[in-house]
Short mmCIF file of C-alpha atoms in Angstrom, two decimals:
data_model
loop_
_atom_site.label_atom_id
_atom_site.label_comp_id
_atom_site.label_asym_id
_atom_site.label_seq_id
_atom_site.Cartn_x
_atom_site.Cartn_y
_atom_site.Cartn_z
CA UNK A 1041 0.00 0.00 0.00
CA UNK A 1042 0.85 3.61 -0.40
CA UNK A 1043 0.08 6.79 0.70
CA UNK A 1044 0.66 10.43 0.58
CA UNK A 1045 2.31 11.81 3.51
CA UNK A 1046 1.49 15.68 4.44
CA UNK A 1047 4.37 16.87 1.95
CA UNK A 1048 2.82 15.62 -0.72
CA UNK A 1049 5.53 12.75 -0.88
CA UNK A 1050 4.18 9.03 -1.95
CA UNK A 1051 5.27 6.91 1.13
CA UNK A 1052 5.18 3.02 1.54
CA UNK A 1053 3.11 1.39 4.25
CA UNK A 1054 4.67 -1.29 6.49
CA UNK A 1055 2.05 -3.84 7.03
CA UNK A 1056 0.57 -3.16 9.77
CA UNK A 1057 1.22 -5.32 12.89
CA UNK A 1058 -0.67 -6.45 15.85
CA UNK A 1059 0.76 -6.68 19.40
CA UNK A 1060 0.71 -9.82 21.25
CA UNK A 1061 1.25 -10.42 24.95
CA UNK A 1062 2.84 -13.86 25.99
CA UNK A 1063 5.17 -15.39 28.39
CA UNK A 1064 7.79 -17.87 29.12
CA UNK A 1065 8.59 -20.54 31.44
CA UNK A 1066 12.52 -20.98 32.21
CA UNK A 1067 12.11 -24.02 34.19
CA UNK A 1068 15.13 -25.63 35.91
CA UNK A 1069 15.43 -28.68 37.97
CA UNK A 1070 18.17 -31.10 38.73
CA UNK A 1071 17.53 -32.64 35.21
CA UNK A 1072 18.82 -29.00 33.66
CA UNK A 1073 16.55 -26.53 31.94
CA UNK A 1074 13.79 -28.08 30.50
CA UNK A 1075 12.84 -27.17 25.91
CA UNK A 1076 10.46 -28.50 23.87
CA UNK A 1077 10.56 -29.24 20.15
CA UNK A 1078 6.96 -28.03 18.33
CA UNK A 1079 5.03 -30.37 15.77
CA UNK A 1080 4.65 -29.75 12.59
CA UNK A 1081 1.64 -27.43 13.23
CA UNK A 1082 3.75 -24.77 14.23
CA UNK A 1083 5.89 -22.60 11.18
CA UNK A 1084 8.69 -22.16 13.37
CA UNK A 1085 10.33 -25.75 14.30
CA UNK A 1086 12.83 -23.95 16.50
CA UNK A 1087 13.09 -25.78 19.85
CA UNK A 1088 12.21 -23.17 22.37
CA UNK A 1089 10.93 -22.97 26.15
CA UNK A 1090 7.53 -23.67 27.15
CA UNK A 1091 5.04 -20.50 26.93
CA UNK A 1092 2.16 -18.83 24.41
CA UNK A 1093 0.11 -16.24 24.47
CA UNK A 1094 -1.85 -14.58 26.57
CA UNK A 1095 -5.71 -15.76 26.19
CA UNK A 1096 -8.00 -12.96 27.62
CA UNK A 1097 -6.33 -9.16 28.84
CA UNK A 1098 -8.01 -9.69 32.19
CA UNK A 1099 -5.20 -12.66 32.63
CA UNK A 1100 -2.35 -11.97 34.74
CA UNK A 1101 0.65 -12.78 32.54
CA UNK A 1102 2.70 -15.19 35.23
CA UNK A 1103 -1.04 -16.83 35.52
CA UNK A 1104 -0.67 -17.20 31.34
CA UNK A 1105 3.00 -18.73 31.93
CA UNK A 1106 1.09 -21.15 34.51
CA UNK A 1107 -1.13 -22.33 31.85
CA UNK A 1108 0.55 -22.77 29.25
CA UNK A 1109 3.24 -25.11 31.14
CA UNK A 1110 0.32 -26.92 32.57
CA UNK A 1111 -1.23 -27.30 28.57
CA UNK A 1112 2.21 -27.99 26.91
CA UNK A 1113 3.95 -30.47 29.55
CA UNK A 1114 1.29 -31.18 32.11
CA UNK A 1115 3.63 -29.69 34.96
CA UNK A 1116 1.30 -28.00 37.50
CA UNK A 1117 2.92 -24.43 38.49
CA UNK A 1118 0.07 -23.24 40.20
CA UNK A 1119 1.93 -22.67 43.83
CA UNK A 1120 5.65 -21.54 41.94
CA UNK A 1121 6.11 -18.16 42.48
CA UNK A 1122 8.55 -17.16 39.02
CA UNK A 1123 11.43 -14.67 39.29
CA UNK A 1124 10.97 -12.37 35.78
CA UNK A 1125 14.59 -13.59 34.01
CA UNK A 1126 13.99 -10.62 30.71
CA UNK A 1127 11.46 -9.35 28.31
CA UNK A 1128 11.72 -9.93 25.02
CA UNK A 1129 10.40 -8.52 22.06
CA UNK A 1130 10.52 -9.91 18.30
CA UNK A 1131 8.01 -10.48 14.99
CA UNK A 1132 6.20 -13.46 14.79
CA UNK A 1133 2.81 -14.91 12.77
CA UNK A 1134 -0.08 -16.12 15.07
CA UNK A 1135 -3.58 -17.76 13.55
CA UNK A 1136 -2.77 -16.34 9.86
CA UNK A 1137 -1.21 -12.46 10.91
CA UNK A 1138 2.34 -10.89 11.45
CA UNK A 1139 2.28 -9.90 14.63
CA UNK A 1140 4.46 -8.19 17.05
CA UNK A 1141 5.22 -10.38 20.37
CA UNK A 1142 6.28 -9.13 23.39
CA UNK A 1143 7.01 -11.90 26.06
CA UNK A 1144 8.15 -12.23 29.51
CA UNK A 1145 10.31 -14.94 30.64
CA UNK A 1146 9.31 -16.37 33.87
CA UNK A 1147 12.31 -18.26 35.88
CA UNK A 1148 11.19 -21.58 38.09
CA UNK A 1149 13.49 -23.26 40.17
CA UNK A 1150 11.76 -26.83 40.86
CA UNK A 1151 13.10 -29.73 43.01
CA UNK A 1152 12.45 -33.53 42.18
CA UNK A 1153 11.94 -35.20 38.82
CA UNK A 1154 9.21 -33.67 36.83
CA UNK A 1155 7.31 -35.92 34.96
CA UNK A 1156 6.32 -34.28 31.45
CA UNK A 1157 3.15 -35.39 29.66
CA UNK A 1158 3.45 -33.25 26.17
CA UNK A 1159 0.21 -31.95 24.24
CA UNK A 1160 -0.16 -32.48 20.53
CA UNK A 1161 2.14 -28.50 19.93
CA UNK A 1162 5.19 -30.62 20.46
CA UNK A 1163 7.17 -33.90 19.53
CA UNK A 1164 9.90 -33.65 21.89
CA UNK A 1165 11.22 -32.51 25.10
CA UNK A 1166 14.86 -31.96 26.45
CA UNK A 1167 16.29 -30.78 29.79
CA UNK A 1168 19.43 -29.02 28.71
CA UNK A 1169 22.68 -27.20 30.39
CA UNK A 1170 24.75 -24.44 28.75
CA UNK A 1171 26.79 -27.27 27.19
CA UNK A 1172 24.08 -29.48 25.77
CA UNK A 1173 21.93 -26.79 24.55
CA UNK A 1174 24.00 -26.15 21.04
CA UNK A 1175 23.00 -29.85 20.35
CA UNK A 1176 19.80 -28.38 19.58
CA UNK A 1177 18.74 -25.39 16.82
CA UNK A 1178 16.55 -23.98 18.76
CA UNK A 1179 15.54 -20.36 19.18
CA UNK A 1180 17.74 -17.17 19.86
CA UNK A 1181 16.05 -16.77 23.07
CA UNK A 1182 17.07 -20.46 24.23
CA UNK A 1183 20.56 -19.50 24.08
CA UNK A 1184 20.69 -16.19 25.09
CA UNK A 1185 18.90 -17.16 28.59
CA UNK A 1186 21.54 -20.27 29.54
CA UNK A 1187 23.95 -17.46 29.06
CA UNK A 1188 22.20 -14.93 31.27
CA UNK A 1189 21.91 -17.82 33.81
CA UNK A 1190 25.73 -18.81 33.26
CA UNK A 1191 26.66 -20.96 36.02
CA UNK A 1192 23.23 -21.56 37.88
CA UNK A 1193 22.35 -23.88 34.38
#
């Protein structure tokens, strides 16, 4: 599309972009820091940390971080209280738009094995360290977090 600006100039419109609210579930336990690989109904098959977005704007965004973990892995977060690791920010496409996602990473620190019961949004799951972690291509975010945490991965 294109427009005239006040100047009388033709000027190209950027598509325009919706904002999307979602967050993300860093959680560690003895195992290391647990990623998930999506099925082949999601575009991007980057392995990446569990988290969506947010359903309804009267949802607290830890309490959409809560959910989703419970929907993607079946681990119950409900009494976790998360530490916020970052906020991240980065284009994406969600149900047939580009969109512009802005997500907040949640850190949990659980004890004892967590049993993970994955929904049909993924084929995989791996609990990972800063070393293992390159084994997998997996989002920018993935990486950038086991660095943040350094030596508490």
């Amino acid at each position: 599309r294109v427009r005239t600006n006040t100047l009388g100039q033709k000027a190209r419109l950027m598509p325009e972009l919706v904002q999307r609210v979602a967050a993300k579930a860093v959680i560690e336990t003895d195992s290391g820091i647990l990623i998930l690989k999506p099925s082949a109904i999601d575009a991007n098959p980057k392995w990446h940390f569990p988290g969506g977005m947010r359903d309804e704007i009267s949802e607290k965004i830890e309490d959409t971080a809560r959910r989703e973990v419970a929907e993607e892995t079946g681990i119950d977060l409900t009494n976790e209280v998360g530490k916020v690791l970052r906020v991240g920010e980065w284009p994406g496409y969600d149900k047939g738009e580009h969109v512009k996602i802005l997500a907040v990473f949640y850190y949990y620190r659980l004890f004892g094995k967590q049993a993970v019961r994955l929904c049909h949004e993924h084929d995989d799951f791996a609990w990972v360290d800063e070393t293992t972690v390159r084994q997998y291509t997996a989002n920018a975010e993935v990486y950038e977090v086991m660095e943040q945490l350094g030596n508490h991965a």
